[in-house]
Amino acid sequence: MTEQTSETPQDLAGTGAVITGSSRGIGAATAQLIAARGAGVVINYRQKAPRANKVVGEIQKASGRAVAVGADITEAEGARSLVDAAGENFGSLNLLILNASGGMESDRGEDYALKLNRDAQVLMARTAMEVMPAGSQIVFVTSHQAHFINQTATMDAYEPVARSKRAGEDAIRELIPELDEKGITLTVVSADMIEGTITATLLERSEPGAIETRREEAGKLYSVEEFAAEIAAQVNREGLEQGHTELVGGAEDFLRQNG
């Protein structure tokens, strides 16, 4: 749990945030950090309400503001409910962190990766853009395996997800002219495989030893909490250029291969 202290900057006080896929893992950890800085946070879950309510409880215990909203972001109604919740509970929507992703699930259909990692991202961004005031920020969370997929091959089991996430990043970047008009900043945060995530677990199940191999190649893989801190560090960061990509940990391998 993230404790709010007198040293924690309150630079997000009076703002509302939506973090997709925030009932666990990276999204939950990021939500706690953002809430500690004063933002009211909409915790998004698809099915597991108790897990989302636990995150809300931890934020509130640390004197933060949060509300849990069940929504499937692949549906227009789900995206709208998240955006509306920010306005209704916190007065505005100033920050959207597109953290939810997937595609390795075996029961969601062949086109689910693209539906979630590309189409839903654009749907969520466009819905949020309708109400976000100038000075707002959208953060798109991705992986090096996806960000560099057009130049560097990834593990076979992860390739469909990687390509769909890259398609999502490209589609979000195509919104930049509209974001410029509205005064909204897009930031992309990319990291290597993250220890302890559901993606890493599923990948390890598909390709035993894959995570250890990547850990050895990169020298270190970030934990959920470490990556969440890097995401939060980009929120309201001074001097960010439109469309900036923040590469977190292990990018040297990819940059060298693409150099």
PDB file of C-alpha atoms in Angstrom:
ATOM      1  CA  MET A   1       0.000   0.000   0.000  1.00  0.00           C
ATOM      2  CA  THR A   2       1.203   3.513  -0.789  1.00  0.00           C
ATOM      3  CA  GLU A   3       1.162   5.771   2.237  1.00  0.00           C
ATOM      4  CA  GLN A   4       0.412   9.456   1.705  1.00  0.00           C
ATOM      5  CA  THR A   5       2.906  11.573   3.628  1.00  0.00           C
ATOM      6  CA  SER A   6       3.480  15.281   4.083  1.00  0.00           C
ATOM      7  CA  GLU A   7       6.344  14.971   1.590  1.00  0.00           C
ATOM      8  CA  THR A   8       4.128  13.590  -1.161  1.00  0.00           C
ATOM      9  CA  PRO A   9       3.498  16.370  -3.696  1.00  0.00           C
ATOM     10  CA  GLN A  10      -0.174  17.180  -4.159  1.00  0.00           C
ATOM     11  CA  ASP A  11       0.253  18.278  -7.774  1.00  0.00           C
ATOM     12  CA  LEU A  12      -2.810  16.282  -8.859  1.00  0.00           C
ATOM     13  CA  ALA A  13      -5.179  17.665  -6.230  1.00  0.00           C
ATOM     14  CA  GLY A  14      -8.578  18.485  -7.676  1.00  0.00           C
ATOM     15  CA  THR A  15      -8.136  16.274 -10.731  1.00  0.00           C
ATOM     16  CA  GLY A  16      -9.922  13.142 -11.858  1.00  0.00           C
ATOM     17  CA  ALA A  17      -8.216  10.081 -13.362  1.00  0.00           C
ATOM     18  CA  VAL A  18      -9.278   6.864 -15.058  1.00  0.00           C
ATOM     19  CA  ILE A  19      -6.849   3.940 -15.070  1.00  0.00           C
ATOM     20  CA  THR A  20      -8.023   0.977 -17.124  1.00  0.00           C
ATOM     21  CA  GLY A  21      -7.318  -2.504 -15.805  1.00  0.00           C
ATOM     22  CA  SER A  22      -6.513  -1.155 -12.353  1.00  0.00           C
ATOM     23  CA  SER A  23      -7.959  -3.767 -10.013  1.00  0.00           C
ATOM     24  CA  ARG A  24      -4.590  -5.521  -9.781  1.00  0.00           C
ATOM     25  CA  GLY A  25      -0.948  -5.423 -10.830  1.00  0.00           C
ATOM     26  CA  ILE A  26       0.550  -2.405 -12.547  1.00  0.00           C
ATOM     27  CA  GLY A  27      -2.740  -0.533 -12.795  1.00  0.00           C
ATOM     28  CA  ALA A  28      -3.523  -0.905  -9.089  1.00  0.00           C
ATOM     29  CA  ALA A  29      -0.020   0.121  -8.030  1.00  0.00           C
ATOM     30  CA  THR A  30      -0.125   3.138 -10.341  1.00  0.00           C
ATOM     31  CA  ALA A  31      -3.544   4.132  -9.001  1.00  0.00           C
ATOM     32  CA  GLN A  32      -2.234   4.223  -5.453  1.00  0.00           C
ATOM     33  CA  LEU A  33       0.679   6.449  -6.458  1.00  0.00           C
ATOM     34  CA  ILE A  34      -1.571   8.828  -8.398  1.00  0.00           C
ATOM     35  CA  ALA A  35      -4.114   8.979  -5.577  1.00  0.00           C
ATOM     36  CA  ALA A  36      -1.359   9.776  -3.085  1.00  0.00           C
ATOM     37  CA  ARG A  37      -0.657  12.897  -5.149  1.00  0.00           C
ATOM     38  CA  GLY A  38      -4.239  14.087  -4.795  1.00  0.00           C
ATOM     39  CA  ALA A  39      -6.036  12.712  -7.841  1.00  0.00           C
ATOM     40  CA  GLY A  40      -9.427  11.078  -7.550  1.00  0.00           C
ATOM     41  CA  VAL A  41      -9.047   7.733  -9.317  1.00  0.00           C
ATOM     42  CA  VAL A  42     -11.584   5.562 -11.106  1.00  0.00           C
ATOM     43  CA  ILE A  43     -10.500   1.963 -10.526  1.00  0.00           C
ATOM     44  CA  ASN A  44     -11.607  -0.109 -13.507  1.00  0.00           C
ATOM     45  CA  TYR A  45     -12.325  -3.833 -13.363  1.00  0.00           C
ATOM     46  CA  ARG A  46     -14.065  -6.197 -15.760  1.00  0.00           C
ATOM     47  CA  GLN A  47     -15.280  -8.978 -13.452  1.00  0.00           C
ATOM     48  CA  LYS A  48     -13.547  -9.040 -10.052  1.00  0.00           C
ATOM     49  CA  ALA A  49     -15.367  -6.397  -7.994  1.00  0.00           C
ATOM     50  CA  PRO A  50     -13.943  -7.508  -4.604  1.00  0.00           C
ATOM     51  CA  ARG A  51     -10.400  -7.067  -5.907  1.00  0.00           C
ATOM     52  CA  ALA A  52     -11.187  -3.566  -7.197  1.00  0.00           C
ATOM     53  CA  ASN A  53     -12.935  -2.632  -3.955  1.00  0.00           C
ATOM     54  CA  LYS A  54      -9.845  -3.706  -2.036  1.00  0.00           C
ATOM     55  CA  VAL A  55      -7.725  -1.270  -4.081  1.00  0.00           C
ATOM     56  CA  VAL A  56     -10.256   1.493  -3.385  1.00  0.00           C
ATOM     57  CA  GLY A  57     -10.148   0.661   0.317  1.00  0.00           C
ATOM     58  CA  GLU A  58      -6.362   0.888   0.416  1.00  0.00           C
ATOM     59  CA  ILE A  59      -6.433   4.270  -1.303  1.00  0.00           C
ATOM     60  CA  GLN A  60      -9.097   5.590   1.045  1.00  0.00           C
ATOM     61  CA  LYS A  61      -7.205   4.283   4.067  1.00  0.00           C
ATOM     62  CA  ALA A  62      -4.269   6.417   2.911  1.00  0.00           C
ATOM     63  CA  SER A  63      -6.610   9.458   2.780  1.00  0.00           C
ATOM     64  CA  GLY A  64      -6.988   9.255  -0.998  1.00  0.00           C
ATOM     65  CA  ARG A  65     -10.073   9.312  -3.231  1.00  0.00           C
ATOM     66  CA  ALA A  66     -11.136   6.414  -5.432  1.00  0.00           C
ATOM     67  CA  VAL A  67     -14.172   4.612  -6.764  1.00  0.00           C
ATOM     68  CA  ALA A  68     -14.468   1.171  -8.386  1.00  0.00           C
ATOM     69  CA  VAL A  69     -16.364   0.888 -11.672  1.00  0.00           C
ATOM     70  CA  GLY A  70     -17.002  -2.366 -13.500  1.00  0.00           C
ATOM     71  CA  ALA A  71     -16.702  -1.829 -17.243  1.00  0.00           C
ATOM     72  CA  ASP A  72     -15.662  -3.711 -20.358  1.00  0.00           C
ATOM     73  CA  ILE A  73     -13.644  -1.154 -22.314  1.00  0.00           C
ATOM     74  CA  THR A  74     -14.195  -3.035 -25.570  1.00  0.00           C
ATOM     75  CA  GLU A  75     -17.790  -1.763 -25.462  1.00  0.00           C
ATOM     76  CA  ALA A  76     -18.904   1.854 -25.922  1.00  0.00           C
ATOM     77  CA  GLU A  77     -21.107   1.639 -22.833  1.00  0.00           C
ATOM     78  CA  GLY A  78     -18.150   0.527 -20.735  1.00  0.00           C
ATOM     79  CA  ALA A  79     -15.887   3.332 -21.912  1.00  0.00           C
ATOM     80  CA  ARG A  80     -18.639   5.890 -21.296  1.00  0.00           C
ATOM     81  CA  SER A  81     -19.298   4.638 -17.775  1.00  0.00           C
ATOM     82  CA  LEU A  82     -15.653   5.158 -16.800  1.00  0.00           C
ATOM     83  CA  VAL A  83     -15.527   8.662 -18.230  1.00  0.00           C
ATOM     84  CA  ASP A  84     -18.831   9.574 -16.575  1.00  0.00           C
ATOM     85  CA  ALA A  85     -17.639   8.188 -13.233  1.00  0.00           C
ATOM     86  CA  ALA A  86     -14.653  10.550 -13.203  1.00  0.00           C
ATOM     87  CA  GLY A  87     -16.868  13.583 -13.748  1.00  0.00           C
ATOM     88  CA  GLU A  88     -19.569  12.491 -11.328  1.00  0.00           C
ATOM     89  CA  ASN A  89     -17.201  11.567  -8.503  1.00  0.00           C
ATOM     90  CA  PHE A  90     -14.259  13.921  -8.973  1.00  0.00           C
ATOM     91  CA  GLY A  91     -15.597  16.814 -11.039  1.00  0.00           C
ATOM     92  CA  SER A  92     -13.484  16.270 -14.144  1.00  0.00           C
ATOM     93  CA  LEU A  93     -11.360  13.854 -16.147  1.00  0.00           C
ATOM     94  CA  ASN A  94      -7.810  15.153 -16.487  1.00  0.00           C
ATOM     95  CA  LEU A  95      -5.808  11.936 -16.746  1.00  0.00           C
ATOM     96  CA  LEU A  96      -6.419   8.713 -18.652  1.00  0.00           C
ATOM     97  CA  ILE A  97      -3.928   5.877 -18.214  1.00  0.00           C
ATOM     98  CA  LEU A  98      -4.495   3.157 -20.817  1.00  0.00           C
ATOM     99  CA  ASN A  99      -3.061   0.239 -18.876  1.00  0.00           C
ATOM    100  CA  ALA A 100      -5.485  -2.609 -19.669  1.00  0.00           C
ATOM    101  CA  SER A 101      -4.170  -5.130 -22.187  1.00  0.00           C
ATOM    102  CA  GLY A 102      -4.347  -8.831 -22.925  1.00  0.00           C
ATOM    103  CA  GLY A 103      -4.747 -11.297 -25.714  1.00  0.00           C
ATOM    104  CA  MET A 104      -3.117 -14.454 -24.374  1.00  0.00           C
ATOM    105  CA  GLU A 105      -6.388 -15.651 -22.858  1.00  0.00           C
ATOM    106  CA  SER A 106      -7.523 -18.852 -24.558  1.00  0.00           C
ATOM    107  CA  ASP A 107     -11.275 -18.283 -24.158  1.00  0.00           C
ATOM    108  CA  ARG A 108     -11.781 -14.828 -25.695  1.00  0.00           C
ATOM    109  CA  GLY A 109     -11.700 -15.514 -29.436  1.00  0.00           C
ATOM    110  CA  GLU A 110      -9.081 -15.096 -32.154  1.00  0.00           C
ATOM    111  CA  ASP A 111      -9.610 -11.370 -32.652  1.00  0.00           C
ATOM    112  CA  TYR A 112      -9.650 -10.475 -28.944  1.00  0.00           C
ATOM    113  CA  ALA A 113      -6.063  -9.180 -28.854  1.00  0.00           C
ATOM    114  CA  LEU A 114      -6.753  -6.592 -31.557  1.00  0.00           C
ATOM    115  CA  LYS A 115     -10.159  -5.769 -30.113  1.00  0.00           C
ATOM    116  CA  LEU A 116      -8.693  -5.025 -26.678  1.00  0.00           C
ATOM    117  CA  ASN A 117      -5.212  -3.722 -27.478  1.00  0.00           C
ATOM    118  CA  ARG A 118      -6.135  -1.522 -30.443  1.00  0.00           C
ATOM    119  CA  ASP A 119      -9.854  -0.901 -30.871  1.00  0.00           C
ATOM    120  CA  ALA A 120     -10.677  -0.510 -27.180  1.00  0.00           C
ATOM    121  CA  GLN A 121      -7.730   1.837 -26.642  1.00  0.00           C
ATOM    122  CA  VAL A 122      -8.969   4.181 -29.362  1.00  0.00           C
ATOM    123  CA  LEU A 123     -12.547   3.928 -28.108  1.00  0.00           C
ATOM    124  CA  MET A 124     -11.454   4.786 -24.576  1.00  0.00           C
ATOM    125  CA  ALA A 125      -9.259   7.675 -25.721  1.00  0.00           C
ATOM    126  CA  ARG A 126     -11.915   9.170 -27.997  1.00  0.00           C
ATOM    127  CA  THR A 127     -14.577   8.916 -25.306  1.00  0.00           C
ATOM    128  CA  ALA A 128     -12.293  10.624 -22.791  1.00  0.00           C
ATOM    129  CA  MET A 129     -11.246  13.332 -25.249  1.00  0.00           C
ATOM    130  CA  GLU A 130     -14.848  14.512 -25.453  1.00  0.00           C
ATOM    131  CA  VAL A 131     -14.686  15.811 -21.881  1.00  0.00           C
ATOM    132  CA  MET A 132     -10.986  16.269 -21.049  1.00  0.00           C
ATOM    133  CA  PRO A 133     -10.022  19.941 -20.638  1.00  0.00           C
ATOM    134  CA  ALA A 134      -6.879  21.511 -22.077  1.00  0.00           C
ATOM    135  CA  GLY A 135      -3.831  20.514 -20.048  1.00  0.00           C
ATOM    136  CA  SER A 136      -5.012  16.920 -19.645  1.00  0.00           C
ATOM    137  CA  GLN A 137      -2.867  13.862 -20.360  1.00  0.00           C
ATOM    138  CA  ILE A 138      -3.327  10.402 -21.862  1.00  0.00           C
ATOM    139  CA  VAL A 139      -0.714   7.763 -20.999  1.00  0.00           C
ATOM    140  CA  PHE A 140      -0.478   4.614 -23.124  1.00  0.00           C
ATOM    141  CA  VAL A 141       1.292   1.724 -21.392  1.00  0.00           C
ATOM    142  CA  THR A 142       3.073  -0.854 -23.553  1.00  0.00           C
ATOM    143  CA  SER A 143       6.063  -3.210 -23.680  1.00  0.00           C
ATOM    144  CA  HIS A 144       9.369  -3.141 -25.552  1.00  0.00           C
ATOM    145  CA  GLN A 145       8.340  -6.435 -27.145  1.00  0.00           C
ATOM    146  CA  ALA A 146       5.368  -4.599 -28.675  1.00  0.00           C
ATOM    147  CA  HIS A 147       6.927  -1.174 -29.227  1.00  0.00           C
ATOM    148  CA  PHE A 148       9.844  -2.661 -31.219  1.00  0.00           C
ATOM    149  CA  ILE A 149       7.967  -5.584 -32.813  1.00  0.00           C
ATOM    150  CA  ASN A 150       8.330  -4.225 -36.346  1.00  0.00           C
ATOM    151  CA  GLN A 151      12.112  -4.322 -35.985  1.00  0.00           C
ATOM    152  CA  THR A 152      12.792  -7.075 -33.426  1.00  0.00           C
ATOM    153  CA  ALA A 153      11.116 -10.493 -33.174  1.00  0.00           C
ATOM    154  CA  THR A 154       9.651 -11.568 -29.862  1.00  0.00           C
ATOM    155  CA  MET A 155       8.679 -14.905 -28.330  1.00  0.00           C
ATOM    156  CA  ASP A 156       6.257 -16.878 -30.507  1.00  0.00           C
ATOM    157  CA  ALA A 157       3.547 -17.080 -27.861  1.00  0.00           C
ATOM    158  CA  TYR A 158       3.628 -13.324 -27.329  1.00  0.00           C
ATOM    159  CA  GLU A 159       3.831 -12.193 -30.957  1.00  0.00           C
ATOM    160  CA  PRO A 160       0.059 -11.811 -31.602  1.00  0.00           C
ATOM    161  CA  VAL A 161      -0.241  -9.695 -28.449  1.00  0.00           C
ATOM    162  CA  ALA A 162       2.848  -7.667 -29.326  1.00  0.00           C
ATOM    163  CA  ARG A 163       1.575  -6.891 -32.812  1.00  0.00           C
ATOM    164  CA  SER A 164      -1.864  -5.917 -31.511  1.00  0.00           C
ATOM    165  CA  LYS A 165      -0.345  -3.633 -28.878  1.00  0.00           C
ATOM    166  CA  ARG A 166       1.862  -1.984 -31.496  1.00  0.00           C
ATOM    167  CA  ALA A 167      -1.244  -1.497 -33.629  1.00  0.00           C
ATOM    168  CA  GLY A 168      -2.873   0.113 -30.618  1.00  0.00           C
ATOM    169  CA  GLU A 169       0.069   2.454 -30.090  1.00  0.00           C
ATOM    170  CA  ASP A 170       0.032   3.430 -33.764  1.00  0.00           C
ATOM    171  CA  ALA A 171      -3.716   4.073 -33.655  1.00  0.00           C
ATOM    172  CA  ILE A 172      -3.401   6.233 -30.539  1.00  0.00           C
ATOM    173  CA  ARG A 173      -0.579   8.216 -32.125  1.00  0.00           C
ATOM    174  CA  GLU A 174      -2.821   8.911 -35.116  1.00  0.00           C
ATOM    175  CA  LEU A 175      -5.004  10.906 -32.725  1.00  0.00           C
ATOM    176  CA  ILE A 176      -2.214  13.421 -32.028  1.00  0.00           C
ATOM    177  CA  PRO A 177      -3.535  16.131 -34.399  1.00  0.00           C
ATOM    178  CA  GLU A 178      -6.876  16.013 -32.565  1.00  0.00           C
ATOM    179  CA  LEU A 179      -5.129  15.920 -29.192  1.00  0.00           C
ATOM    180  CA  ASP A 180      -3.119  18.996 -30.197  1.00  0.00           C
ATOM    181  CA  GLU A 181      -6.318  20.857 -31.002  1.00  0.00           C
ATOM    182  CA  LYS A 182      -7.707  20.057 -27.565  1.00  0.00           C
ATOM    183  CA  GLY A 183      -4.476  20.735 -25.679  1.00  0.00           C
ATOM    184  CA  ILE A 184      -4.166  17.136 -24.483  1.00  0.00           C
ATOM    185  CA  THR A 185      -0.753  15.484 -24.207  1.00  0.00           C
ATOM    186  CA  LEU A 186      -0.076  11.858 -25.174  1.00  0.00           C
ATOM    187  CA  THR A 187       2.730   9.993 -23.436  1.00  0.00           C
ATOM    188  CA  VAL A 188       3.789   6.412 -24.204  1.00  0.00           C
ATOM    189  CA  VAL A 189       5.530   4.399 -21.466  1.00  0.00           C
ATOM    190  CA  SER A 190       7.200   1.159 -22.566  1.00  0.00           C
ATOM    191  CA  ALA A 191       8.948  -1.451 -20.429  1.00  0.00           C
ATOM    192  CA  ASP A 192      10.520  -4.858 -20.737  1.00  0.00           C
ATOM    193  CA  MET A 193       8.645  -7.888 -19.418  1.00  0.00           C
ATOM    194  CA  ILE A 194       7.447  -7.148 -15.878  1.00  0.00           C
ATOM    195  CA  GLU A 195       7.911  -9.666 -13.089  1.00  0.00           C
ATOM    196  CA  GLY A 196       4.711 -10.945 -11.523  1.00  0.00           C
ATOM    197  CA  THR A 197       2.193  -9.800 -14.139  1.00  0.00           C
ATOM    198  CA  ILE A 198      -0.505 -12.034 -15.601  1.00  0.00           C
ATOM    199  CA  THR A 199       1.131 -11.662 -19.031  1.00  0.00           C
ATOM    200  CA  ALA A 200       4.431 -12.951 -17.688  1.00  0.00           C
ATOM    201  CA  THR A 201       2.642 -15.839 -15.987  1.00  0.00           C
ATOM    202  CA  LEU A 202       0.780 -16.834 -19.150  1.00  0.00           C
ATOM    203  CA  LEU A 203       3.919 -16.484 -21.246  1.00  0.00           C
ATOM    204  CA  GLU A 204       5.881 -18.684 -18.875  1.00  0.00           C
ATOM    205  CA  ARG A 205       3.125 -21.269 -19.097  1.00  0.00           C
ATOM    206  CA  SER A 206       3.295 -21.196 -22.912  1.00  0.00           C
ATOM    207  CA  GLU A 207       7.084 -21.077 -23.134  1.00  0.00           C
ATOM    208  CA  PRO A 208       8.698 -22.394 -19.928  1.00  0.00           C
ATOM    209  CA  GLY A 209      11.949 -20.579 -19.207  1.00  0.00           C
ATOM    210  CA  ALA A 210      11.060 -17.547 -21.338  1.00  0.00           C
ATOM    211  CA  ILE A 211      11.034 -15.078 -18.440  1.00  0.00           C
ATOM    212  CA  GLU A 212      14.336 -16.318 -17.011  1.00  0.00           C
ATOM    213  CA  THR A 213      15.924 -16.079 -20.460  1.00  0.00           C
ATOM    214  CA  ARG A 214      14.717 -12.509 -20.873  1.00  0.00           C
ATOM    215  CA  ARG A 215      15.887 -11.643 -17.340  1.00  0.00           C
ATOM    216  CA  GLU A 216      19.373 -12.860 -18.178  1.00  0.00           C
ATOM    217  CA  GLU A 217      19.411 -10.955 -21.476  1.00  0.00           C
ATOM    218  CA  ALA A 218      18.208  -7.696 -19.911  1.00  0.00           C
ATOM    219  CA  GLY A 219      20.181  -8.036 -16.691  1.00  0.00           C
ATOM    220  CA  LYS A 220      17.075  -7.100 -14.692  1.00  0.00           C
ATOM    221  CA  LEU A 221      13.323  -7.122 -15.094  1.00  0.00           C
ATOM    222  CA  TYR A 222      11.293  -4.485 -13.288  1.00  0.00           C
ATOM    223  CA  SER A 223       8.770  -5.416 -10.613  1.00  0.00           C
ATOM    224  CA  VAL A 224       5.157  -4.276 -10.774  1.00  0.00           C
ATOM    225  CA  GLU A 225       5.832  -1.589  -8.174  1.00  0.00           C
ATOM    226  CA  GLU A 226       8.950  -0.333  -9.934  1.00  0.00           C
ATOM    227  CA  PHE A 227       7.202   0.011 -13.275  1.00  0.00           C
ATOM    228  CA  ALA A 228       4.188   1.690 -11.664  1.00  0.00           C
ATOM    229  CA  ALA A 229       6.550   4.291 -10.198  1.00  0.00           C
ATOM    230  CA  GLU A 230       7.965   4.955 -13.667  1.00  0.00           C
ATOM    231  CA  ILE A 231       4.475   5.405 -15.115  1.00  0.00           C
ATOM    232  CA  ALA A 232       3.478   7.746 -12.307  1.00  0.00           C
ATOM    233  CA  ALA A 233       6.675   9.744 -12.847  1.00  0.00           C
ATOM    234  CA  GLN A 234       5.471  10.660 -16.349  1.00  0.00           C
ATOM    235  CA  VAL A 235       2.170  12.022 -15.068  1.00  0.00           C
ATOM    236  CA  ASN A 236       2.172  15.829 -14.987  1.00  0.00           C
ATOM    237  CA  ARG A 237       5.886  15.793 -15.796  1.00  0.00           C
ATOM    238  CA  GLU A 238       7.179  19.181 -16.879  1.00  0.00           C
ATOM    239  CA  GLY A 239       8.520  19.622 -20.383  1.00  0.00           C
ATOM    240  CA  LEU A 240       7.011  16.498 -21.911  1.00  0.00           C
ATOM    241  CA  GLU A 241       6.783  16.736 -25.671  1.00  0.00           C
ATOM    242  CA  GLN A 242       3.672  15.557 -27.487  1.00  0.00           C
ATOM    243  CA  GLY A 243       3.920  11.822 -28.199  1.00  0.00           C
ATOM    244  CA  HIS A 244       7.007  11.307 -26.024  1.00  0.00           C
ATOM    245  CA  THR A 245       8.027   7.657 -25.511  1.00  0.00           C
ATOM    246  CA  GLU A 246       9.594   6.803 -22.153  1.00  0.00           C
ATOM    247  CA  LEU A 247      11.633   3.592 -22.395  1.00  0.00           C
ATOM    248  CA  VAL A 248      11.884   1.865 -19.019  1.00  0.00           C
ATOM    249  CA  GLY A 249      14.542  -0.779 -18.373  1.00  0.00           C
ATOM    250  CA  GLY A 250      16.112  -3.204 -20.837  1.00  0.00           C
ATOM    251  CA  ALA A 251      15.671  -0.982 -23.885  1.00  0.00           C
ATOM    252  CA  GLU A 252      19.395  -1.040 -24.672  1.00  0.00           C
ATOM    253  CA  ASP A 253      19.030  -4.503 -26.241  1.00  0.00           C
ATOM    254  CA  PHE A 254      16.293  -3.321 -28.564  1.00  0.00           C
ATOM    255  CA  LEU A 255      17.952  -0.034 -29.447  1.00  0.00           C
ATOM    256  CA  ARG A 256      21.220  -1.817 -30.196  1.00  0.00           C
ATOM    257  CA  GLN A 257      19.468  -4.345 -32.442  1.00  0.00           C
ATOM    258  CA  ASN A 258      17.707  -1.515 -34.238  1.00  0.00           C
ATOM    259  CA  GLY A 259      20.763   0.734 -34.429  1.00  0.00           C
TER     260      GLY A 259
END
